[in-house]
Coordinates of C-alpha atoms in Angstrom, one line a residue:
M1 CA -30.3 -23.4 6.7
R2 CA -27.0 -21.7 6.9
A3 CA -24.1 -23.8 5.6
V4 CA -21.3 -24.7 8.0
F5 CA -17.8 -24.9 6.6
V6 CA -15.1 -26.5 8.6
F7 CA -11.5 -26.4 7.4
A8 CA -9.5 -29.3 8.9
F9 CA -6.2 -27.5 9.1
E10 CA -7.8 -24.8 11.3
V11 CA -9.4 -27.0 13.9
L12 CA -8.0 -26.6 17.4
P13 CA -6.5 -29.5 19.2
T14 CA -8.7 -30.6 22.1
I15 CA -6.3 -29.3 24.8
I16 CA -6.4 -25.7 23.4
L17 CA -10.2 -25.9 23.3
L18 CA -10.2 -26.7 27.0
L19 CA -7.8 -24.0 27.8
A20 CA -9.9 -21.4 25.9
S21 CA -12.7 -21.9 28.4
T22 CA -10.5 -21.0 31.4
A23 CA -10.5 -17.5 32.9
A24 CA -6.9 -16.9 31.9
C25 CA -7.5 -17.5 28.2
V26 CA -11.0 -15.9 27.7
Q27 CA -9.3 -12.7 26.6
I28 CA -7.7 -14.3 23.6
A29 CA -10.8 -16.3 22.5
V30 CA -12.6 -13.7 20.4
N31 CA -16.0 -14.3 18.8
V32 CA -16.6 -12.5 15.5
T33 CA -20.1 -13.9 14.9
Y34 CA -19.2 -16.2 12.1
S35 CA -16.3 -17.8 14.0
E36 CA -14.4 -17.8 17.2
Y37 CA -10.6 -17.2 17.0
V38 CA -8.2 -18.1 19.7
G39 CA -5.0 -16.0 19.6
T40 CA -1.8 -16.0 21.5
Q41 CA -0.5 -14.0 24.5
L42 CA 3.1 -13.1 23.7
G43 CA 4.3 -12.4 27.2
S44 CA 5.3 -8.8 26.4
G45 CA 1.9 -7.2 27.1
V46 CA 0.8 -7.9 23.5
S47 CA -1.5 -10.5 22.1
Q48 CA -1.9 -11.5 18.5
W49 CA -4.5 -13.1 16.3
L50 CA -3.0 -14.4 13.1
G51 CA -4.8 -15.6 10.0
L52 CA -8.3 -14.3 10.6
R53 CA -10.5 -14.9 7.6
Y54 CA -12.2 -11.6 6.6
A55 CA -13.8 -12.9 3.4
A56 CA -14.7 -16.2 1.8
P57 CA -12.0 -18.1 -0.1
P58 CA -11.9 -16.4 -3.6
V59 CA -11.8 -19.7 -5.4
G60 CA -14.0 -21.6 -7.9
A61 CA -16.9 -19.4 -8.8
L62 CA -15.5 -16.6 -6.6
R63 CA -12.3 -16.3 -8.6
F64 CA -12.2 -12.9 -10.3
A65 CA -15.3 -11.9 -8.3
P66 CA -15.8 -9.3 -5.6
P67 CA -15.1 -10.6 -2.0
Q68 CA -18.0 -12.3 -0.2
D69 CA -18.7 -12.7 3.5
P70 CA -16.5 -15.3 5.3
P71 CA -18.2 -18.7 5.9
F72 CA -19.7 -19.6 9.2
N73 CA -17.6 -22.0 11.3
S74 CA -19.0 -23.6 14.5
V75 CA -15.6 -24.9 15.6
P76 CA -13.2 -22.4 17.4
Q77 CA -10.2 -21.6 15.2
A78 CA -6.5 -21.4 16.2
A79 CA -5.3 -18.0 15.2
N80 CA -1.7 -18.8 15.9
K81 CA 0.0 -18.7 12.5
H82 CA 0.1 -16.6 9.4
R83 CA -1.9 -17.8 6.5
N84 CA -1.3 -17.6 2.7
W85 CA -0.5 -14.3 1.3
C86 CA -1.6 -13.3 -2.2
V87 CA 1.0 -13.6 -5.0
R88 CA 1.0 -14.2 -8.8
R89 CA 3.6 -17.0 -9.2
P90 CA 4.3 -18.8 -6.0
V91 CA 6.7 -21.6 -5.2
S92 CA 3.8 -23.6 -3.8
L93 CA 0.2 -24.0 -5.0
T94 CA -1.7 -23.0 -1.9
W95 CA -1.9 -19.3 -2.2
E96 CA -5.2 -18.4 -3.9
D97 CA -7.1 -18.8 -0.6
C98 CA -5.4 -15.7 0.9
L99 CA -7.9 -13.2 2.2
F100 CA -6.7 -13.1 5.8
L101 CA -5.7 -10.4 8.3
D102 CA -3.7 -10.2 11.5
V103 CA -4.5 -8.3 14.7
Y104 CA -2.1 -7.1 17.3
A105 CA -3.4 -5.6 20.5
P106 CA -2.5 -5.0 24.2
T107 CA -3.1 -8.1 26.2
N108 CA -5.0 -6.1 28.9
A109 CA -7.4 -4.5 26.4
T110 CA -11.1 -5.1 26.8
T111 CA -14.1 -4.6 24.6
D112 CA -14.5 -1.2 26.3
S113 CA -11.0 0.0 25.8
K114 CA -11.7 1.9 22.5
L115 CA -8.0 2.1 21.6
P116 CA -6.9 3.9 18.4
V117 CA -6.5 1.5 15.4
F118 CA -3.8 1.5 12.7
V119 CA -4.6 -0.5 9.6
F120 CA -1.7 -1.1 7.2
I121 CA -2.0 -2.0 3.5
Q122 CA 1.1 -3.6 2.1
G123 CA 2.6 -2.8 -1.3
G124 CA 3.8 -4.8 -4.2
G125 CA 2.8 -2.9 -7.3
F126 CA -0.6 -4.6 -7.2
N127 CA 1.2 -7.6 -8.6
D128 CA 2.4 -9.2 -5.3
N129 CA 2.0 -8.8 -1.6
A130 CA 5.5 -7.5 -1.1
N131 CA 5.4 -7.0 2.7
P132 CA 3.7 -10.1 4.0
N133 CA 3.3 -10.9 7.7
L134 CA 4.5 -7.6 9.0
N135 CA 4.6 -8.0 12.8
G136 CA 2.6 -5.2 14.5
T137 CA 3.9 -5.9 18.0
G138 CA 6.7 -3.3 17.6
L139 CA 4.3 -0.5 17.1
V140 CA 2.0 -1.6 19.9
K141 CA 4.9 -1.7 22.3
A142 CA 6.2 1.7 21.1
S143 CA 2.7 3.0 22.0
S144 CA 3.2 1.7 25.6
N145 CA 0.5 -0.9 24.7
S146 CA -2.2 1.7 23.8
I147 CA -3.0 1.0 20.1
V148 CA -4.3 -1.9 18.0
V149 CA -2.5 -2.8 14.7
V150 CA -4.1 -4.6 11.8
T151 CA -2.3 -5.9 8.7
L152 CA -4.0 -7.6 5.7
N153 CA -3.6 -9.5 2.4
Y154 CA -5.5 -8.7 -0.7
R155 CA -5.6 -10.2 -4.2
V156 CA -3.1 -9.0 -6.8
G157 CA -2.2 -9.7 -10.4
P158 CA -5.0 -11.1 -12.6
Y159 CA -6.8 -12.4 -9.5
G160 CA -7.2 -8.9 -8.2
F161 CA -7.1 -6.7 -11.3
L162 CA -8.4 -8.6 -14.3
A163 CA -10.5 -6.2 -16.5
N164 CA -13.1 -7.6 -18.8
R165 CA -15.6 -5.5 -20.7
Q166 CA -18.6 -7.9 -20.3
Q167 CA -18.3 -10.3 -17.3
S168 CA -15.8 -9.7 -14.6
V169 CA -15.9 -7.0 -11.9
A170 CA -12.7 -4.9 -11.9
N171 CA -10.5 -3.8 -9.1
N172 CA -11.3 -6.7 -6.8
G173 CA -8.0 -6.2 -5.0
L174 CA -9.2 -2.8 -3.9
R175 CA -12.6 -4.4 -3.0
D176 CA -10.8 -6.9 -0.8
Q177 CA -9.2 -4.0 1.1
R178 CA -12.6 -2.4 1.5
K179 CA -13.9 -5.7 2.8
A180 CA -11.1 -5.8 5.4
L181 CA -11.9 -2.2 6.4
E182 CA -15.5 -3.1 6.8
W183 CA -14.4 -6.1 9.0
V184 CA -12.5 -3.7 11.2
Q185 CA -15.6 -1.5 11.6
K186 CA -17.7 -4.6 12.6
Y187 CA -15.3 -6.5 14.9
I188 CA -12.2 -4.5 16.0
S189 CA -14.0 -3.5 19.3
Q190 CA -13.8 -7.2 20.2
F191 CA -10.0 -6.8 20.3
G192 CA -10.1 -3.5 22.2
G193 CA -10.1 -1.2 19.2
N194 CA -12.2 1.9 18.4
P195 CA -13.9 1.7 15.0
N196 CA -14.4 5.5 15.2
H197 CA -10.7 6.1 15.4
V198 CA -9.0 4.3 12.5
V199 CA -5.8 5.5 10.9
L200 CA -5.1 4.0 7.5
G201 CA -1.5 3.3 6.5
G202 CA 0.2 1.8 3.5
A203 CA 3.4 1.7 1.4
S204 CA 3.9 2.1 -2.3
A205 CA 0.9 0.3 -3.9
G206 CA -0.6 0.2 -0.4
A207 CA -0.2 4.0 -0.2
A208 CA -1.8 4.3 -3.7
S209 CA -4.6 2.1 -2.4
V210 CA -5.2 4.6 0.4
A211 CA -5.6 7.3 -2.2
Y212 CA -8.1 5.1 -4.2
H213 CA -10.2 4.6 -1.0
M214 CA -10.2 8.4 -0.5
M215 CA -11.4 8.8 -4.1
A216 CA -14.0 6.1 -3.8
D217 CA -15.4 7.8 -0.7
K218 CA -15.4 11.3 -2.1
D219 CA -18.6 12.2 -0.2
G220 CA -17.2 10.9 3.1
N221 CA -20.2 8.6 3.7
R222 CA -18.4 5.3 4.3
K223 CA -16.3 6.5 7.3
L224 CA -14.1 3.4 7.1
F225 CA -11.0 5.4 8.3
H226 CA -10.5 8.8 9.9
A227 CA -6.8 9.8 9.1
A228 CA -4.0 8.4 6.9
A229 CA -0.3 8.1 7.1
V230 CA 1.4 6.6 4.1
E231 CA 4.8 6.0 2.5
S232 CA 5.6 6.6 -1.2
V233 CA 2.2 6.9 -2.7
S234 CA 2.4 5.5 -6.2
F235 CA 0.7 7.0 -9.2
G236 CA 1.3 4.5 -12.0
T237 CA -0.5 4.3 -15.4
V238 CA -4.2 3.9 -15.0
L239 CA -6.1 2.4 -17.9
T240 CA -9.8 2.2 -18.5
V241 CA -11.5 -1.2 -18.7
D242 CA -11.6 -0.9 -22.5
Q243 CA -7.9 -0.1 -22.6
A244 CA -6.9 -2.9 -20.3
H245 CA -8.9 -5.5 -22.2
Y246 CA -5.8 -6.5 -24.1
Q247 CA -4.5 -8.0 -20.8
Y248 CA -7.6 -10.1 -20.6
D249 CA -7.3 -11.2 -24.2
N250 CA -3.6 -12.1 -23.7
L251 CA -4.4 -14.3 -20.7
V252 CA -7.4 -16.2 -22.2
N253 CA -5.4 -16.8 -25.5
R254 CA -2.5 -18.2 -23.5
L255 CA -4.8 -20.5 -21.6
G256 CA -6.8 -21.6 -24.5
C257 CA -9.9 -19.9 -23.2
A258 CA -10.5 -17.4 -26.1
S259 CA -14.2 -17.3 -27.1
S260 CA -16.7 -15.0 -28.6
D261 CA -18.8 -15.7 -25.6
S262 CA -17.4 -13.7 -22.7
A263 CA -19.2 -15.8 -20.1
A264 CA -17.6 -18.9 -21.5
S265 CA -14.1 -17.4 -21.5
I266 CA -14.5 -16.4 -17.8
A267 CA -15.8 -19.9 -17.0
C268 CA -12.8 -21.4 -18.7
L269 CA -10.4 -19.2 -16.7
R270 CA -12.1 -20.3 -13.5
S271 CA -11.7 -23.9 -14.5
K272 CA -7.9 -23.7 -14.8
S273 CA -5.7 -24.7 -12.0
Q274 CA -3.5 -22.2 -10.2
K275 CA -0.4 -23.8 -11.7
E276 CA -1.9 -23.4 -15.2
I277 CA -2.6 -19.8 -14.7
A278 CA 0.8 -19.1 -13.1
D279 CA 2.6 -20.8 -16.0
K280 CA 0.8 -18.6 -18.6
D281 CA 0.4 -15.3 -16.7
S282 CA 3.1 -13.3 -18.4
D283 CA 3.5 -9.5 -18.6
I284 CA 3.4 -8.0 -22.0
P285 CA 4.1 -4.4 -23.2
Y286 CA 1.5 -1.7 -23.2
P287 CA 0.2 -1.3 -26.8
G288 CA 2.7 0.8 -28.7
S289 CA 5.6 0.1 -26.3
S290 CA 8.5 -2.3 -26.8
T291 CA 9.2 -3.7 -23.4
R292 CA 6.8 -4.8 -20.6
P293 CA 6.3 -2.4 -17.8
I294 CA 7.5 -3.0 -14.2
Y295 CA 3.9 -3.6 -13.1
M296 CA 1.3 -4.6 -15.7
W297 CA -1.7 -5.5 -13.6
S298 CA -3.1 -2.5 -11.7
P299 CA -6.3 -0.6 -10.9
V300 CA -8.5 0.5 -13.8
I301 CA -11.2 3.1 -14.3
D302 CA -14.3 1.0 -14.0
G303 CA -16.9 3.7 -13.4
D304 CA -17.6 2.3 -10.0
F305 CA -14.8 2.0 -7.5
V306 CA -12.4 4.1 -9.6
T307 CA -14.1 6.8 -11.6
D308 CA -11.2 9.2 -12.5
Y309 CA -7.5 9.5 -12.7
P310 CA -5.9 10.2 -9.3
Y311 CA -4.4 13.5 -10.4
S312 CA -7.8 14.7 -11.7
A313 CA -9.8 13.5 -8.7
F314 CA -7.5 15.2 -6.2
Q315 CA -7.3 18.4 -8.3
N316 CA -11.1 18.6 -8.4
G317 CA -11.7 17.8 -4.7
K318 CA -13.3 14.4 -5.4
F319 CA -11.9 12.7 -2.4
T320 CA -12.5 12.3 1.3
R321 CA -11.7 15.7 2.8
N322 CA -11.1 17.1 6.3
M323 CA -8.9 14.5 7.7
P324 CA -5.3 14.7 8.9
V325 CA -2.8 13.1 6.6
I326 CA 0.9 12.3 6.3
F327 CA 2.5 11.6 2.9
G328 CA 6.2 11.0 2.4
D329 CA 8.9 9.5 0.3
D330 CA 12.5 8.4 0.2
T331 CA 15.4 10.4 -1.3
N332 CA 16.2 7.8 -4.0
G333 CA 12.8 6.2 -4.5
G334 CA 13.4 5.3 -8.2
A335 CA 16.9 4.0 -7.9
G336 CA 16.0 0.3 -7.6
F337 CA 13.6 0.3 -10.5
A338 CA 15.7 1.4 -13.5
P339 CA 17.4 -1.5 -15.2
S340 CA 21.2 -1.7 -15.4
R341 CA 21.0 -1.9 -19.2
I342 CA 20.1 1.8 -19.6
S343 CA 23.1 3.2 -21.3
S344 CA 21.8 6.1 -23.4
L345 CA 19.3 8.9 -23.5
R346 CA 17.2 6.8 -25.9
D347 CA 17.3 3.9 -23.4
S348 CA 16.1 6.2 -20.6
N349 CA 13.3 7.7 -22.7
Q350 CA 12.2 4.2 -23.7
F351 CA 12.1 3.0 -20.1
I352 CA 9.8 5.9 -19.2
K353 CA 7.7 5.2 -22.3
D354 CA 7.4 1.5 -21.4
N355 CA 5.9 2.4 -18.0
F356 CA 3.9 5.5 -19.0
P357 CA 2.8 4.8 -22.6
A358 CA 0.8 8.0 -23.1
I359 CA 3.9 10.2 -22.8
T360 CA 4.7 12.3 -25.9
L361 CA 8.0 13.1 -27.5
A362 CA 7.6 16.8 -26.5
Q363 CA 7.0 15.8 -22.9
L364 CA 10.1 13.5 -22.9
D365 CA 12.1 16.3 -24.4
T366 CA 11.1 18.6 -21.5
L367 CA 12.0 15.9 -19.0
N368 CA 15.4 15.5 -20.6
K369 CA 16.0 19.1 -19.9
L370 CA 14.7 19.0 -16.3
Y371 CA 16.7 15.9 -15.5
P372 CA 20.2 16.2 -17.0
N373 CA 22.4 13.2 -16.6
P374 CA 25.0 13.8 -13.8
H375 CA 27.0 10.8 -15.1
A376 CA 27.1 11.7 -18.8
S377 CA 30.9 12.0 -18.7
T378 CA 31.1 8.2 -18.0
C379 CA 29.2 7.3 -21.2
P380 CA 29.2 5.3 -23.2
S381 CA 29.2 2.5 -20.7
M382 CA 26.7 0.0 -19.3
G383 CA 24.2 1.7 -17.1
C384 CA 25.6 5.2 -17.4
W385 CA 22.0 6.6 -17.8
R386 CA 20.5 4.4 -15.2
G387 CA 20.7 7.1 -12.5
Q388 CA 19.0 9.6 -14.6
A389 CA 16.2 7.2 -15.5
G390 CA 15.7 6.3 -11.9
N391 CA 15.5 10.0 -10.9
V392 CA 12.7 10.6 -13.5
Y393 CA 10.8 7.5 -12.5
G394 CA 11.1 8.1 -8.8
E395 CA 9.8 11.6 -8.9
M396 CA 7.2 10.9 -11.6
R397 CA 5.7 7.8 -9.8
Y398 CA 6.3 8.5 -6.2
M399 CA 7.7 11.8 -4.8
C400 CA 5.7 14.3 -6.9
P401 CA 2.4 12.5 -6.5
G402 CA 2.9 12.5 -2.7
L403 CA 3.6 16.2 -2.6
Y404 CA 0.5 16.8 -4.8
L405 CA -1.6 15.0 -2.2
N406 CA -0.2 17.2 0.5
D407 CA -1.2 20.2 -1.5
A408 CA -4.7 18.8 -2.3
F409 CA -5.5 18.2 1.4
D410 CA -4.1 21.5 2.4
N411 CA -6.2 23.2 -0.3
Y412 CA -9.5 21.4 0.4
N413 CA -9.3 20.8 4.2
D414 CA -11.4 23.1 6.3
H415 CA -8.7 24.9 8.2
Y416 CA -11.2 26.1 10.8
Q417 CA -11.8 22.4 11.7
K418 CA -9.2 21.3 14.2
G419 CA -7.0 18.4 13.3
T420 CA -7.1 18.5 9.5
S421 CA -3.5 19.3 8.8
S422 CA -1.3 17.8 6.0
W423 CA 2.3 16.8 6.9
A424 CA 5.1 15.8 4.5
Y425 CA 8.4 14.0 5.0
R426 CA 11.5 12.8 3.2
W427 CA 13.4 9.7 4.5
N428 CA 17.1 10.4 4.1
V429 CA 18.5 7.8 6.5
E430 CA 21.6 6.4 4.9
D431 CA 22.8 2.8 5.3
K432 CA 26.4 2.3 4.2
D433 CA 25.7 -1.0 2.5
Q434 CA 22.8 0.5 0.4
M435 CA 24.9 3.5 -0.4
A436 CA 27.8 1.3 -1.5
A437 CA 25.4 -0.6 -3.8
G438 CA 24.4 2.6 -5.5
L439 CA 20.8 2.5 -4.1
G440 CA 21.1 5.6 -2.0
V441 CA 18.1 5.8 0.3
P442 CA 15.7 3.4 -1.6
H443 CA 12.0 2.9 -2.0
I444 CA 10.0 2.4 1.3
V445 CA 13.1 1.4 3.2
E446 CA 11.6 3.3 6.2
L447 CA 9.2 0.3 6.7
N448 CA 12.1 -1.4 8.5
A449 CA 12.2 1.4 11.0
L450 CA 8.4 1.9 11.3
F451 CA 7.6 -1.7 12.2
G452 CA 11.1 -2.3 13.7
P453 CA 13.8 -4.5 12.2
T454 CA 12.9 -7.6 14.1
N455 CA 9.3 -7.4 12.9
M456 CA 9.8 -7.7 9.2
Y457 CA 9.1 -11.0 7.3
Y458 CA 12.4 -10.7 5.4
T459 CA 14.6 -9.9 8.4
G460 CA 17.6 -10.9 6.4
Q461 CA 17.0 -7.9 4.1
V462 CA 16.7 -5.3 6.8
P463 CA 19.6 -2.8 6.6
K464 CA 22.2 -3.7 9.2
S465 CA 22.4 -0.1 10.5
Y466 CA 18.7 -0.3 11.6
W467 CA 19.3 -3.1 14.2
P468 CA 19.6 -2.3 17.9
G469 CA 23.0 -0.7 18.8
M470 CA 23.8 0.2 15.2
T471 CA 24.0 3.6 13.5
N472 CA 20.4 4.1 12.7
A473 CA 18.8 2.4 15.7
A474 CA 17.6 5.8 16.9
A475 CA 15.8 6.4 13.6
V476 CA 13.5 3.5 14.6
Q477 CA 12.5 5.2 17.8
V478 CA 12.0 8.5 16.1
I479 CA 9.7 7.4 13.3
Q480 CA 7.7 5.2 15.7
G481 CA 7.3 8.2 18.0
Y482 CA 5.8 10.3 15.3
W483 CA 3.6 7.6 14.0
V484 CA 2.3 6.5 17.4
S485 CA 1.6 10.2 18.2
F486 CA -0.3 10.5 14.9
I487 CA -2.2 7.3 15.4
K488 CA -3.3 8.3 18.8
T489 CA -3.9 12.0 18.5
F490 CA -4.0 12.7 14.7
D491 CA -0.9 14.9 15.2
P492 CA 2.6 13.6 14.9
N493 CA 4.0 16.1 17.4
T494 CA 1.9 15.4 20.5
L495 CA 3.8 12.3 21.7
R496 CA 7.0 12.5 19.5
W497 CA 10.3 11.2 20.7
G498 CA 12.2 13.5 23.0
G499 CA 14.7 15.7 21.0
S500 CA 13.1 15.1 17.6
A501 CA 12.1 18.2 15.6
E502 CA 8.6 19.8 15.7
W503 CA 7.0 18.5 12.5
K504 CA 5.4 21.6 11.0
A505 CA 2.5 21.3 8.6
W506 CA 3.2 21.1 4.8
K507 CA 2.1 24.7 4.3
S508 CA 2.4 27.5 6.8
G509 CA 1.8 31.2 6.5
K510 CA -0.5 33.0 4.1
G511 CA -0.2 34.4 0.6
G512 CA 3.3 35.3 -0.5
S513 CA 4.8 34.2 2.9
E514 CA 3.4 30.7 2.8
R515 CA 6.1 28.0 2.7
H516 CA 6.0 24.4 1.8
Q517 CA 8.1 22.3 4.2
R518 CA 8.6 18.7 5.1
L519 CA 10.3 16.8 7.9
L520 CA 13.8 15.4 7.0
F521 CA 14.6 12.1 8.6
G522 CA 18.4 11.9 8.7
T523 CA 21.1 9.3 9.5
G524 CA 21.4 8.4 13.1
G525 CA 17.9 9.5 14.0
K526 CA 18.5 13.2 13.3
T527 CA 15.4 15.3 12.3
A528 CA 15.0 18.8 10.9
M529 CA 12.5 20.7 8.8
E530 CA 13.4 21.5 5.2
E531 CA 11.7 24.0 2.9
I532 CA 10.8 23.4 -0.7
S533 CA 11.0 26.9 -2.1
R534 CA 9.0 27.8 -5.1
G535 CA 12.0 28.1 -7.4
S536 CA 13.9 25.1 -6.3
G537 CA 14.7 22.3 -8.7
L538 CA 12.3 19.8 -7.0
A539 CA 9.5 22.4 -7.1
V540 CA 10.0 23.1 -10.8
R541 CA 10.2 19.4 -11.7
C542 CA 7.2 18.4 -9.7
A543 CA 5.1 21.3 -11.0
Y544 CA 5.8 20.0 -14.5
L545 CA 5.1 16.4 -13.7
Q546 CA 1.9 17.3 -11.9
S547 CA 0.8 19.4 -14.8
I548 CA 1.0 16.5 -17.2
G549 CA -0.1 13.8 -14.8
T550 CA -3.6 13.4 -16.1
S551 CA -2.4 13.3 -19.7
L552 CA -0.1 10.4 -18.7
W553 CA -3.1 8.6 -17.3
Q554 CA -2.0 9.0 -13.7

């Protein structure tokens, strides 16, 4: 007999149950076989279903385990509020049960609508869900109510990326995402979406996740998505399970779970409360480094989900090919990561070493030549090398990997197959407050425009210039125009905003005449194409960083 699980906080009030049976509300009562979810009509032509459970609660024996099917529930569930998101150290103790997703769709959609679907994976360095509860209504409305948007939570920190040689399965945070993508394939048609037209998006670690899903489906057999559009793909340090075992040892030692019996140590970890784990879960340096990295927990090479370093996989064509892709970054993507304490060349080199422990002295020496300090005249003073360190980190972790992926898809896509182009961009939309703070145009700031400033969870942190009537309000319309066009047609140009530039593919021409070019998003909604010539500073720096990427375990 199949077990029936009923969660009291999800049970609908009687009056909502009665309304769900009327003709007006049938459209928002959606059956996904294991449960019925009743969403909300927003009155703007968009309906939403919040907090849909796509996997079983990863608690108890399922902590540190791959995601399992969601439990059956015979009572209709109110899908009218966001659920827990996945974090490492919360202010409350109710976050571990966090495998939920949200769906936003046109109210008039039917099961026969077959609308294009945009699934977005949030970032957070694999250590937090940094962009929780993004509201997809802005993109649905920008499409004239003709797409479906899905956002999701996934496990992070030790809950998602604990690596143990003997007992635990690694990369469960990525497996959560795959479970959500499989959920989309099974059920999105019930919300009006087309499972055969799914565009996968993501920012930062979410963009890196997209790359990992491409690597995991190198033969193209899963068909969980059909195009990708991502912001600031992140190539951080990737350890093997054996190399990452020190993180496991550190956690079990801190929690008093150390044992020669690996099964016993895992059982001990599963017996600990969330608070106990949060209190003891502390980042430590990579072996051989002096300071902890910005992000310690991350995907590892497990021989199953992740079988190679990203640079190596994409160099050798071990990824899903023949799909249209967009990869882009921000002008100053590393500015917010370098600590203010960096006041010497030695500090800068140590910061890079702390985050990329495999780097050699010879490689650091080359980087010092490629990245001279423009503020050296102000030294010695606190932070006078911070800008230089941020430039190295930003291009090493974000910009150059993204451009490498543009190259990989351009090289391996079948150019005789229509709709397999690779597009690149640089977000250079300046906000005066961010400029005054020395951030320039920082990491994934374009999310505020892509989803719309009123649709962010942290609306108080949205740059003021992005709000309606302000300097960069037009940038919102412009990026949404390109993205909606890409989501619907696999081409950012087809339905782009009037007056915006034609977005040319990453590489055009043949042989010696071929040019690498990307779209430049400018202040006030301006757009233009910019070329990255072979001898330019960026091209030279990226060529070097890409050449040493695998040796840096990227």
